[in-house]
Tab-separated table of C-alpha atoms and ligand atoms in Angstrom:
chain	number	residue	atom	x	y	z
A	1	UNK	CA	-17.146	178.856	-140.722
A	2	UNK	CA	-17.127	181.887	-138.506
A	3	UNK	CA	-15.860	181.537	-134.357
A	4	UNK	CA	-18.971	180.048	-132.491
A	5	UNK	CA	-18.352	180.658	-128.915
A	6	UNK	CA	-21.205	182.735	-127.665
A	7	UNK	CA	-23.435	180.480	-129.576
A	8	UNK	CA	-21.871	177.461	-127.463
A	9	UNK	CA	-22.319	179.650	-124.527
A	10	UNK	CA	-25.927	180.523	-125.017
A	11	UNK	CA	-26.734	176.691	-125.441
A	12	UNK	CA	-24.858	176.061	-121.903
A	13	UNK	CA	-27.152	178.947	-120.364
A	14	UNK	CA	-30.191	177.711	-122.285
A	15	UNK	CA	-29.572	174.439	-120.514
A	16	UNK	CA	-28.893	176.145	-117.087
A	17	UNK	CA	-25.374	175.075	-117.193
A	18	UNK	CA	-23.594	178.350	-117.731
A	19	UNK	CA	-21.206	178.910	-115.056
A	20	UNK	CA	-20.327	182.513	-113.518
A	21	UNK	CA	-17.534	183.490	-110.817
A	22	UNK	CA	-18.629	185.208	-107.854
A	23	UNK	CA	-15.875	187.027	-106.419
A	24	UNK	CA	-14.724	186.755	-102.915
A	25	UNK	CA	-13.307	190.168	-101.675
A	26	UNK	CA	-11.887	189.206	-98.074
A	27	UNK	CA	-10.115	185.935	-96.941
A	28	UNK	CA	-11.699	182.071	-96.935
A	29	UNK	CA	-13.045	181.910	-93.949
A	30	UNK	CA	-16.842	180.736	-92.380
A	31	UNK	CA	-18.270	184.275	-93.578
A	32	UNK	CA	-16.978	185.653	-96.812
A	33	UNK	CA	-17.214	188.783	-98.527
A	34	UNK	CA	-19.168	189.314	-102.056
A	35	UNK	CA	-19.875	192.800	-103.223
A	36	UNK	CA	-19.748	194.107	-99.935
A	37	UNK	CA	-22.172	191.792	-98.767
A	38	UNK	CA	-21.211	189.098	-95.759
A	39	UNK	CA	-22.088	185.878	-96.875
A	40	UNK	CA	-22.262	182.678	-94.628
A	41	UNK	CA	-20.323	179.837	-96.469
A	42	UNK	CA	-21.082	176.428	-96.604
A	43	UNK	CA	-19.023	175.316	-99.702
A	44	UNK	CA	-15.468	175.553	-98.583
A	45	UNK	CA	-13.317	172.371	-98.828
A	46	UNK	CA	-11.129	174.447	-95.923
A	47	UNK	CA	-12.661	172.004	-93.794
A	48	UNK	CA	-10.434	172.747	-91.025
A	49	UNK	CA	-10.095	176.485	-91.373
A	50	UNK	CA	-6.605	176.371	-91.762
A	51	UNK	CA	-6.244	178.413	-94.976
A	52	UNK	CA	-6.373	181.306	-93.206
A	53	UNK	CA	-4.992	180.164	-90.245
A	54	UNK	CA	-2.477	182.118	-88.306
A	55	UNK	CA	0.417	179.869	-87.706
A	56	UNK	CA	-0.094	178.938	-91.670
A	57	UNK	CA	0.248	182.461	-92.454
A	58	UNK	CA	3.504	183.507	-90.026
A	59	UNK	CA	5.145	179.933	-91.531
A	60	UNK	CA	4.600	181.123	-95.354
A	61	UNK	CA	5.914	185.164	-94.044
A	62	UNK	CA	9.199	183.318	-91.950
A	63	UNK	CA	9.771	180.843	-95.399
A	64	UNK	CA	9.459	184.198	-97.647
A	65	UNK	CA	12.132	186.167	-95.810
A	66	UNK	CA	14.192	183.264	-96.022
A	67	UNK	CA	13.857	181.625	-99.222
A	68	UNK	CA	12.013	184.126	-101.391
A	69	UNK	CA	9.023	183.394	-103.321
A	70	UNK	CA	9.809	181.905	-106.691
A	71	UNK	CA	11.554	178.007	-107.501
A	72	UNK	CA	12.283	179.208	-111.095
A	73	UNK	CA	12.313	175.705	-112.711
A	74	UNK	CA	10.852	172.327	-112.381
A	75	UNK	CA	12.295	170.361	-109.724
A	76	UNK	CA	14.479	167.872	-111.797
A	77	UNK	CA	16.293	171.426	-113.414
A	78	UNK	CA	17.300	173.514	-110.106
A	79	UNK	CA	13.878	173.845	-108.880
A	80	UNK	CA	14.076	171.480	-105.800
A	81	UNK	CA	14.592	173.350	-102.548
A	82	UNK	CA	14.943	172.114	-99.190
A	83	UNK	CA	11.269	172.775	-98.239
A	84	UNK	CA	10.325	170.291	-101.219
A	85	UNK	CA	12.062	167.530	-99.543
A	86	UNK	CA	11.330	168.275	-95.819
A	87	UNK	CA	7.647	168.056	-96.956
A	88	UNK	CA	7.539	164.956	-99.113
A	89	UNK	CA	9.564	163.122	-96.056
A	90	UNK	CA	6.704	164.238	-93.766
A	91	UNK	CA	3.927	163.396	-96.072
A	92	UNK	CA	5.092	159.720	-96.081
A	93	UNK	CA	5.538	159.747	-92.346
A	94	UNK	CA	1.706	161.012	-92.750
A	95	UNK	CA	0.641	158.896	-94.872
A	96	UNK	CA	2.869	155.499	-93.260
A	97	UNK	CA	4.607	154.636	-97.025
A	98	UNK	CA	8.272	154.718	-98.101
A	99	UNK	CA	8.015	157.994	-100.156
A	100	UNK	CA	6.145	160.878	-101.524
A	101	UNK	CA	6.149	163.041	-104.486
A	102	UNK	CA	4.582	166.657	-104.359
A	103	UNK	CA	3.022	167.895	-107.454
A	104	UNK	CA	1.832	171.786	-108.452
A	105	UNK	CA	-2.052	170.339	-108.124
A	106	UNK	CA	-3.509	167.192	-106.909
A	107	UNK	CA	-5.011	167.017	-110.365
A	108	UNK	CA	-1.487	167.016	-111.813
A	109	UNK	CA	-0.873	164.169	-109.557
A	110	UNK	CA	-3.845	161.779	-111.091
A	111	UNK	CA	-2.904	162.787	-113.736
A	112	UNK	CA	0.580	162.313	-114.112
A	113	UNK	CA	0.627	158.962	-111.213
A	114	UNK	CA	-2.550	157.081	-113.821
A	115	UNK	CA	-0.576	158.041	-117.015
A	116	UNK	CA	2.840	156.711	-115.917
A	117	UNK	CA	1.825	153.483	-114.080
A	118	UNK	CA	-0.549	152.123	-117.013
A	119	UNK	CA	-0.701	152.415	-121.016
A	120	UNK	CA	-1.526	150.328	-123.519
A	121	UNK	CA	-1.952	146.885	-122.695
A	122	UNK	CA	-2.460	147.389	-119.290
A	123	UNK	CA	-6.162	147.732	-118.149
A	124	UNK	CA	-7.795	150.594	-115.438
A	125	UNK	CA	-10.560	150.264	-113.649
A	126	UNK	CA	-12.756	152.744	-111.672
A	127	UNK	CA	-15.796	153.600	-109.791
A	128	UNK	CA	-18.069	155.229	-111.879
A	129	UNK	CA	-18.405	158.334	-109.108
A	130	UNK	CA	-14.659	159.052	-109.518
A	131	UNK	CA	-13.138	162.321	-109.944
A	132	UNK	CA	-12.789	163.990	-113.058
A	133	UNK	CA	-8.564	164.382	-112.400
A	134	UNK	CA	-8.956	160.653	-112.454
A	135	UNK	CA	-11.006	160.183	-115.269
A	136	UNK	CA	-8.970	162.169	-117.007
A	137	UNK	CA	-5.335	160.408	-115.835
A	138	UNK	CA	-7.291	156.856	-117.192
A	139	UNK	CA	-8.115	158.611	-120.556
A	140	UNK	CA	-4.697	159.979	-121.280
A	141	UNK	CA	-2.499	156.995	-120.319
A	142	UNK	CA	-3.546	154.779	-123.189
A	143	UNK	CA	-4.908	151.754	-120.906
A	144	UNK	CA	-8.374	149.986	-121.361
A	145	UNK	CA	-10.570	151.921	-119.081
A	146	UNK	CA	-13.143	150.328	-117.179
A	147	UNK	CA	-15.774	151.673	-114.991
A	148	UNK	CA	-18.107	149.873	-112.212
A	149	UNK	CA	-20.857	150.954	-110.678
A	150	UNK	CA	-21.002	153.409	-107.824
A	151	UNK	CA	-19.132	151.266	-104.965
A	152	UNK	CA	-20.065	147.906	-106.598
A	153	UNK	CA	-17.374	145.855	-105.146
A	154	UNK	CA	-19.273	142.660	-107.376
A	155	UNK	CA	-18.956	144.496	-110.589
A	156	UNK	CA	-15.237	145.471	-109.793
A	157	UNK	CA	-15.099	141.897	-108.806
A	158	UNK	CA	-16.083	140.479	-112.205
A	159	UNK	CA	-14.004	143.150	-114.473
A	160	UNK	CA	-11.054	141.955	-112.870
A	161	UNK	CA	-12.314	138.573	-113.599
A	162	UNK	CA	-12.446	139.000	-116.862
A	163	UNK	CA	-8.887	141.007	-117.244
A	164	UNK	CA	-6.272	138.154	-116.915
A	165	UNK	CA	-5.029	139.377	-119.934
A	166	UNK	CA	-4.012	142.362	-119.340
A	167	UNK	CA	0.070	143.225	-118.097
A	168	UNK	CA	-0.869	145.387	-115.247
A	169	UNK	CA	-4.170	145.546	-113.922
A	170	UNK	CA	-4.776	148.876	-111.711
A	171	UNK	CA	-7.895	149.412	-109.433
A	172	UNK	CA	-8.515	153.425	-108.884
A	173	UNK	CA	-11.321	154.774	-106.549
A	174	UNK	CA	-11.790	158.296	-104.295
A	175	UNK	CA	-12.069	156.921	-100.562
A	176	UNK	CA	-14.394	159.813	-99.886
A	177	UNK	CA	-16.603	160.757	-103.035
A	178	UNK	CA	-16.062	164.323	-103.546
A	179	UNK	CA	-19.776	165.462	-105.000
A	180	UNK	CA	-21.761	162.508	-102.464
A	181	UNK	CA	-19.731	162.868	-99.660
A	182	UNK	CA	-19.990	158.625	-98.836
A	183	UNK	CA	-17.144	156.269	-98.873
A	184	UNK	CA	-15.711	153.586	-100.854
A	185	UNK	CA	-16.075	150.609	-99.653
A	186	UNK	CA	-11.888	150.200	-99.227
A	187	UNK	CA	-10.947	147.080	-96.654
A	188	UNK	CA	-13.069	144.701	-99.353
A	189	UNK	CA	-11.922	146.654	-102.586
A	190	UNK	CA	-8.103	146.078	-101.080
A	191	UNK	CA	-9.102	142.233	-100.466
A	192	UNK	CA	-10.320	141.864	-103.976
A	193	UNK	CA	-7.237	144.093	-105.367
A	194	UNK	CA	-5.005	142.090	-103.710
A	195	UNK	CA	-6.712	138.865	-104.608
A	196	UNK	CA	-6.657	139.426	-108.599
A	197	UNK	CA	-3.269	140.925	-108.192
A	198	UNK	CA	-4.122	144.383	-109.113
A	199	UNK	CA	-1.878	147.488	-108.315
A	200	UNK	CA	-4.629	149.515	-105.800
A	201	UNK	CA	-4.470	153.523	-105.986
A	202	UNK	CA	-6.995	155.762	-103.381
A	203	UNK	CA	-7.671	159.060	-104.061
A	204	UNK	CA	-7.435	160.587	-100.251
A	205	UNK	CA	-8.101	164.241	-101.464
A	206	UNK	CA	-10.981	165.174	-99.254
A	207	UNK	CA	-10.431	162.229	-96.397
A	208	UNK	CA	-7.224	163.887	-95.941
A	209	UNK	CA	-7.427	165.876	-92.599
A	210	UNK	CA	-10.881	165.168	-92.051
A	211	UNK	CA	-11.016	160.972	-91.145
A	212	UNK	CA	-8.863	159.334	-88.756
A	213	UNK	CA	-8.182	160.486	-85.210
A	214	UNK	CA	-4.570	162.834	-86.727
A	215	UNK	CA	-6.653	163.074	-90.056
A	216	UNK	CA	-4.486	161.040	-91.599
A	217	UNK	CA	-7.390	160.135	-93.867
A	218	UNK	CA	-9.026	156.794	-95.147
A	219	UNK	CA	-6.156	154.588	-94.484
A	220	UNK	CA	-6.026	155.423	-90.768
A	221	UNK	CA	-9.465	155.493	-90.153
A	222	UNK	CA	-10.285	151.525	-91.931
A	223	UNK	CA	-6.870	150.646	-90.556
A	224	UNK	CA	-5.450	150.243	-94.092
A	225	UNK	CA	-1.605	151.347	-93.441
A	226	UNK	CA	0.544	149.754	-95.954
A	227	UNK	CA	-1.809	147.989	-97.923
A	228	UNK	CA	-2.710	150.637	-100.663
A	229	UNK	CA	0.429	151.131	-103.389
A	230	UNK	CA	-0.608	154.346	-104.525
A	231	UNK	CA	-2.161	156.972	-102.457
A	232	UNK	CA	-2.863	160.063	-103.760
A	233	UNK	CA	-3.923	163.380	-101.996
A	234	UNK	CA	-4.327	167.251	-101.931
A	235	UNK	CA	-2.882	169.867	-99.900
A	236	UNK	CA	-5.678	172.268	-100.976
A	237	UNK	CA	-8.524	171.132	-99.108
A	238	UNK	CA	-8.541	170.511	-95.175
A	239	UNK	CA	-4.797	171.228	-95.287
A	240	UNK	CA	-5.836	174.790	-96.450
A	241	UNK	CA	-2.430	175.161	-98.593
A	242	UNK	CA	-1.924	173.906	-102.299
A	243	UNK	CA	-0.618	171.106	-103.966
A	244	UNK	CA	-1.047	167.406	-104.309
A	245	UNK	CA	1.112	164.347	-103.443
A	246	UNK	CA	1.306	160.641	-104.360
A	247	UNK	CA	2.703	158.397	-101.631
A	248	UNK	CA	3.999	155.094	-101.864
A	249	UNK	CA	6.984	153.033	-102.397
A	250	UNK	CA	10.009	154.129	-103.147
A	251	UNK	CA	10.338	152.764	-106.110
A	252	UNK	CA	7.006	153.798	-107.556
A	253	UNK	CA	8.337	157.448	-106.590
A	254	UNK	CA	11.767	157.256	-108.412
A	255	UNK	CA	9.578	156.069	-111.326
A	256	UNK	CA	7.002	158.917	-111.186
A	257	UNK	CA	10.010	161.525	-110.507
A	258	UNK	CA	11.648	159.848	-114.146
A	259	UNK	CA	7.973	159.675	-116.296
A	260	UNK	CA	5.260	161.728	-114.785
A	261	UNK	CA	5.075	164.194	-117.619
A	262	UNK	CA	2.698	166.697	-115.142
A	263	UNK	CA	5.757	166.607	-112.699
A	264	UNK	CA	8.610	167.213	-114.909
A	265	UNK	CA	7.712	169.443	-117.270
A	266	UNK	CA	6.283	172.110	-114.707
A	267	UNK	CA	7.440	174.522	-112.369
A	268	UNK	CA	7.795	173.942	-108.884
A	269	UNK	CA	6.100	174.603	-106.083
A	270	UNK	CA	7.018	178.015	-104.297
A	271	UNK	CA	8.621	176.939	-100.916
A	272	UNK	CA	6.111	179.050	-98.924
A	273	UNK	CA	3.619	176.646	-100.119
A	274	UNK	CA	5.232	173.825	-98.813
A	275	UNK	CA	5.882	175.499	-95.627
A	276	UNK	CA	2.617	176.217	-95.452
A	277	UNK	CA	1.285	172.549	-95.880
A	278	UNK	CA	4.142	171.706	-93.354
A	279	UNK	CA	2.757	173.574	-91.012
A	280	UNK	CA	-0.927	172.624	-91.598
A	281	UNK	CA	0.247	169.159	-91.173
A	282	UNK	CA	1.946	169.827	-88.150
A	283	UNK	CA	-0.646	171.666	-86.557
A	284	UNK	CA	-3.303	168.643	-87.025
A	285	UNK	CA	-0.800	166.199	-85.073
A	286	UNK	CA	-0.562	168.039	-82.407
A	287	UNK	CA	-3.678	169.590	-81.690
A	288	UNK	CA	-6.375	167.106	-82.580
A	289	UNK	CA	-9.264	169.379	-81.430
A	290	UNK	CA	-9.925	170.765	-85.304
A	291	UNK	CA	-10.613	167.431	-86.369
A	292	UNK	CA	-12.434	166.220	-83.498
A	293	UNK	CA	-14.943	169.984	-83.785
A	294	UNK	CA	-15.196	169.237	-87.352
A	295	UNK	CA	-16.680	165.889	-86.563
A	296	UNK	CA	-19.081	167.278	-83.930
A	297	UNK	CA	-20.734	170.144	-86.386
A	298	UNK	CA	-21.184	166.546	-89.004
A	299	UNK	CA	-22.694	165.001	-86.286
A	300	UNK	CA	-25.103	168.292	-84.979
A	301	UNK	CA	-25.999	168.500	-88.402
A	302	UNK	CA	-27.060	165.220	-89.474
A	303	UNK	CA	-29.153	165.237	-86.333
A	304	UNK	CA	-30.835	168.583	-86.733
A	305	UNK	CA	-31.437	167.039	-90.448
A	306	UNK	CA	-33.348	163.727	-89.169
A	307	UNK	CA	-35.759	166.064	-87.788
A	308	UNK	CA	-37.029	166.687	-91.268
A	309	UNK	CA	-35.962	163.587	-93.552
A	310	UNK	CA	-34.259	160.749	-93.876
A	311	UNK	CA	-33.097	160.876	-97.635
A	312	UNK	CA	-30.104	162.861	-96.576
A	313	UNK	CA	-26.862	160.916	-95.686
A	314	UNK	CA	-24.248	162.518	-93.626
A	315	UNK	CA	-20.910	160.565	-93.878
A	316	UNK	CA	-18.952	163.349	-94.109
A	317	UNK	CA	-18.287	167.402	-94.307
A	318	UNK	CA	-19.714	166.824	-97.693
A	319	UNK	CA	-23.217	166.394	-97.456
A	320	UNK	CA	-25.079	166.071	-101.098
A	321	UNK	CA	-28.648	167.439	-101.035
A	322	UNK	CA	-29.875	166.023	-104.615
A	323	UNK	CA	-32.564	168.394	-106.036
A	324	UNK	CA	-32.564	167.049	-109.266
A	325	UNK	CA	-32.909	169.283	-112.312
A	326	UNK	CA	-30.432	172.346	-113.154
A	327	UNK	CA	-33.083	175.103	-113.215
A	328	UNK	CA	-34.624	174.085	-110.000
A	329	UNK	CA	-31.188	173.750	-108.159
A	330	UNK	CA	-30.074	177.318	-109.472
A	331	UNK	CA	-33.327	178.320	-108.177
A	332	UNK	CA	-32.749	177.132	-104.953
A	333	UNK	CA	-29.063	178.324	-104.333
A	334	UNK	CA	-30.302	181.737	-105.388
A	335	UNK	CA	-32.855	181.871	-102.897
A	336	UNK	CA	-30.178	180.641	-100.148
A	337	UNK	CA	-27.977	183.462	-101.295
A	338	UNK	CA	-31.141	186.044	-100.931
A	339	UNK	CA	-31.284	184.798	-97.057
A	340	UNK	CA	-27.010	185.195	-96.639
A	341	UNK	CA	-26.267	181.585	-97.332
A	342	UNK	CA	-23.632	180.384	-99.715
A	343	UNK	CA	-23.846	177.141	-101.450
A	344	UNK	CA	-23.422	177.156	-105.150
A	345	UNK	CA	-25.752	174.728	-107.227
A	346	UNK	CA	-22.903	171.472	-108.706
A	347	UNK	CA	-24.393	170.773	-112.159
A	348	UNK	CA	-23.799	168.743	-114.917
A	349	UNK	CA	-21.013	167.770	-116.014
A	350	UNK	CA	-19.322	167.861	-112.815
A	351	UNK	CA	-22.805	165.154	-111.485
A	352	UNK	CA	-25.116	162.680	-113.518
A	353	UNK	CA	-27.450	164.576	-115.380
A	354	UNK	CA	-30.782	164.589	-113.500
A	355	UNK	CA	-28.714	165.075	-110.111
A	356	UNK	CA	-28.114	168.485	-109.445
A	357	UNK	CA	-27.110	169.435	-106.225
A	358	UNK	CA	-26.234	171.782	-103.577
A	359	UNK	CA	-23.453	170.107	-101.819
A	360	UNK	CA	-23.092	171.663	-98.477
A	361	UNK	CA	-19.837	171.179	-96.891
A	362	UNK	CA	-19.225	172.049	-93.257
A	363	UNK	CA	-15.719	173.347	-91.704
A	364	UNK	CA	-14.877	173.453	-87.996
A	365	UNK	CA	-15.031	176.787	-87.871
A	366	UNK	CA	-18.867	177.185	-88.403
A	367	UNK	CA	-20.764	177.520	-85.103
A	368	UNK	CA	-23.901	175.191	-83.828
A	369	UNK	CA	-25.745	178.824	-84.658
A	370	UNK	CA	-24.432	178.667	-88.323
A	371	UNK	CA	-25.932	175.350	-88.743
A	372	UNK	CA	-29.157	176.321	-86.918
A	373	UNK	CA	-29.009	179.176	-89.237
A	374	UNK	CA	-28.763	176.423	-92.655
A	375	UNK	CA	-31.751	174.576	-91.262
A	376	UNK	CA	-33.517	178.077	-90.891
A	377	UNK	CA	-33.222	178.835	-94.309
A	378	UNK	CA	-33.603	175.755	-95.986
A	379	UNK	CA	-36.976	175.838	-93.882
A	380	UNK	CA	-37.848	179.471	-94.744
A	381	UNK	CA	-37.289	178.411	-98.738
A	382	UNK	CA	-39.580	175.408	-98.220
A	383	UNK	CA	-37.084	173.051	-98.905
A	384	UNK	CA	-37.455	171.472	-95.465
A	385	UNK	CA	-40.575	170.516	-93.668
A	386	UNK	CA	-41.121	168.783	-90.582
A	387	UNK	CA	-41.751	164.910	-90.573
A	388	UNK	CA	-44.477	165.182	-88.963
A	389	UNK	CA	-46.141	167.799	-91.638
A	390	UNK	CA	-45.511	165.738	-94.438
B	1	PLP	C1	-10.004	168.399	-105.499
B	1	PLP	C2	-9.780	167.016	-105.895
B	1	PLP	C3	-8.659	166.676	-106.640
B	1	PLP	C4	-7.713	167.690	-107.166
B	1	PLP	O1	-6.962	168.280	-106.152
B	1	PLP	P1	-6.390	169.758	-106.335
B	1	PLP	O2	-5.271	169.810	-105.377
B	1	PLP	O3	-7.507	170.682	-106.023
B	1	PLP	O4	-5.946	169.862	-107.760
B	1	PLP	C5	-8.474	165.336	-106.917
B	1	PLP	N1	-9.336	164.410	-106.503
B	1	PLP	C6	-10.428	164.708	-105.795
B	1	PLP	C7	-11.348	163.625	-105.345
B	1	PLP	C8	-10.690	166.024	-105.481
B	1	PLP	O5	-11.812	166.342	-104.824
């Protein structure tokens, strides 16, 4: 049997599901750079702007000079540094729990968190919408694996109903659904956690920074402070740095620092990095105004797109324009990208078949005359037409 690969690679591009790099030549910023060209962006999870922010960038220089670049093991070997700690300590503060853990990804930190708190005989159960770092932890720890409907708080209801038999019973969701940009459902999911005394774990990536008044993410803005045991989150998105973190007790820490395979057999972080999330963090305490433009471009948007439809929700910076199949959505971002306009078409297997996307997401950085600009073109491609035209 010869090496198949460009026959498996034809069949994805048959399908429209190939998937290419584009190559950004400048920074991350509102406008980006692709073969010369100037491109407006509107898929960035750099909500805030931060990632090339200039106190992030002096704070990673400063911690350079000082500490150097590399860690040159894993933190358990002689890896952990004094930025490591400074920024796990603040991330609990953040995030209002005992303790924190930092690992290389926020993918590692599913991962590793899901694999190390269930395994066989224990059960897992998810919303079907959840991230694929998720999926994957649930997969690789061994547990029953469960999935309910899309924020169906009865189905959840009535697996853990039906899971008394199970040693540990833990209930995983995002807070804010990465590809749909809505929310989970989280004061009643806690409730019913609680109730069939289920271990409860959020996944805060992309509510981190962006809800709450300090953007301190889900549990801020429903009030939820200490009543989650596991919170995960990313330092890559509105925090513009890298890295993800659980947060929790202390004990559930000391546990993940002694089993999480993805954080102790891996390098760690360089200390730049954590400066640099220490400094993003920081910077959205004490100057609230990022956040607070953020939410104004969600909220010019939404109402500049209720002049044309209603089918489009706006929760969130991610705002999930279903076209439906994989050709036409290709066809689409193409003709966006013609007109200056980045937003990549999100596919299958990363969405439901059937539900391609463009998934605009908006940053505080863009201007009310970027956003004019998005309507513009999705007018000019004939993707939007006025109510009253219809
Ligand atoms: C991006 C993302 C992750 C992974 O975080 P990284 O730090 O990018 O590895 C996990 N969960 C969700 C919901 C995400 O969107």
């Amino acid at each position: 049997m010869g090496i198949d690969f460009a026959k498996e690679l034809k069949t994805l591009e048959d399908h429209a599901l190939l998937r290419e790099f584009r190559t950004i030549e400048g920074s991350q910023g509102t406008y980006i750079q692709i073969n010369g060209n100037s491109y407006l962006s509107f898929c960035s999870n750099n909500y805030l702007g931060l990632a090339n922010h200039p106190k992030i960038k002096q704070a990673t220089i400063d911690t350079i000079n000082q500490y150097g670049w590399g860690t040159g093991a894993s933190r358990l070997v002689s890896g952990n540094m004094t930025l490591h700690q400074k920024l796990e300590k603040k991330i609990a503060e953040f995030k209002c729990t005992e303790a924190a853990l930092l690992f290389p990804t926020g993918y590692m930190a599913n991962l590793g968190a899901i694999s190390t708190i269930v395994s066989k005989g224990d059960i897992v159960i998810g919303d079907k919408l959840n991230h694929a770092s998720i999926v994957d932890g649930c997969r690789q720890s061994g547990a029953m694996f469960r999935i309910y409907p899309h924020n169906s708080v009865n189905q959840l209801e009535s697996l853990l109903q039906k899971s008394s038999i199970y040693r540990r019973r833990l209930v995983v969701t995002d807070s804010l659904f990465s590809m749909d940009g809505d929310t989970a459902p989280l004061p009643e999911i806690v409730n019913i956690a609680k109730r069939y005394d289920a271990i409860i774990m959020i996944d805060d990536a992309h509510a981190t920074g962006v809800f709450g008044k300090y953007g301190k993410g889900m549990i801020e803005h429903y009030g939820l402070e200490g009543k989650i045991d596991i919170i995960m989150g990313s330092l890559s998105k509105a925090i513009g740095s890298i890295g993800g973190f659980i947060a929790g007790s202390k004990c559930l820490i000391d546990l993940l620092k002694n089993k999480a395979r993805p954080f102790i057999y891996t390098t760690a972080l360089p200390p730049a990095a954590c400066a640099a999330s220490l400094a993003g963090l920081n910077l959205i305490q004490e100057d609230t105004s990022l956040i607070d433009k953020l939410w104004k471009n969600i909220n010019f948007l939404r109402s500049r797109l209720s002049e044309f439809t209603n089918n489009i929700s706006v929760q969130s910076p991610i705002i999930s324009i279903i076209v439906g199949s994989s050709d036409d959505t290709l066809n689409l971002s193409a003709k966006l990208y013609e007109d200056g306009i980045l937003i990549p078409a999100i596919r299958p297997p990363t969405v439901p078949t059937g539900t391609s996307r463009l998934r605009v997401s908006l940053m505080a950085t863009h201007s009310e005359d970027d956003i004019d600009r998005l309507i513009a073109v999705l007018k000019n491609v004939g993707f939007l037409t006025h109510k009253n035209k219809l």
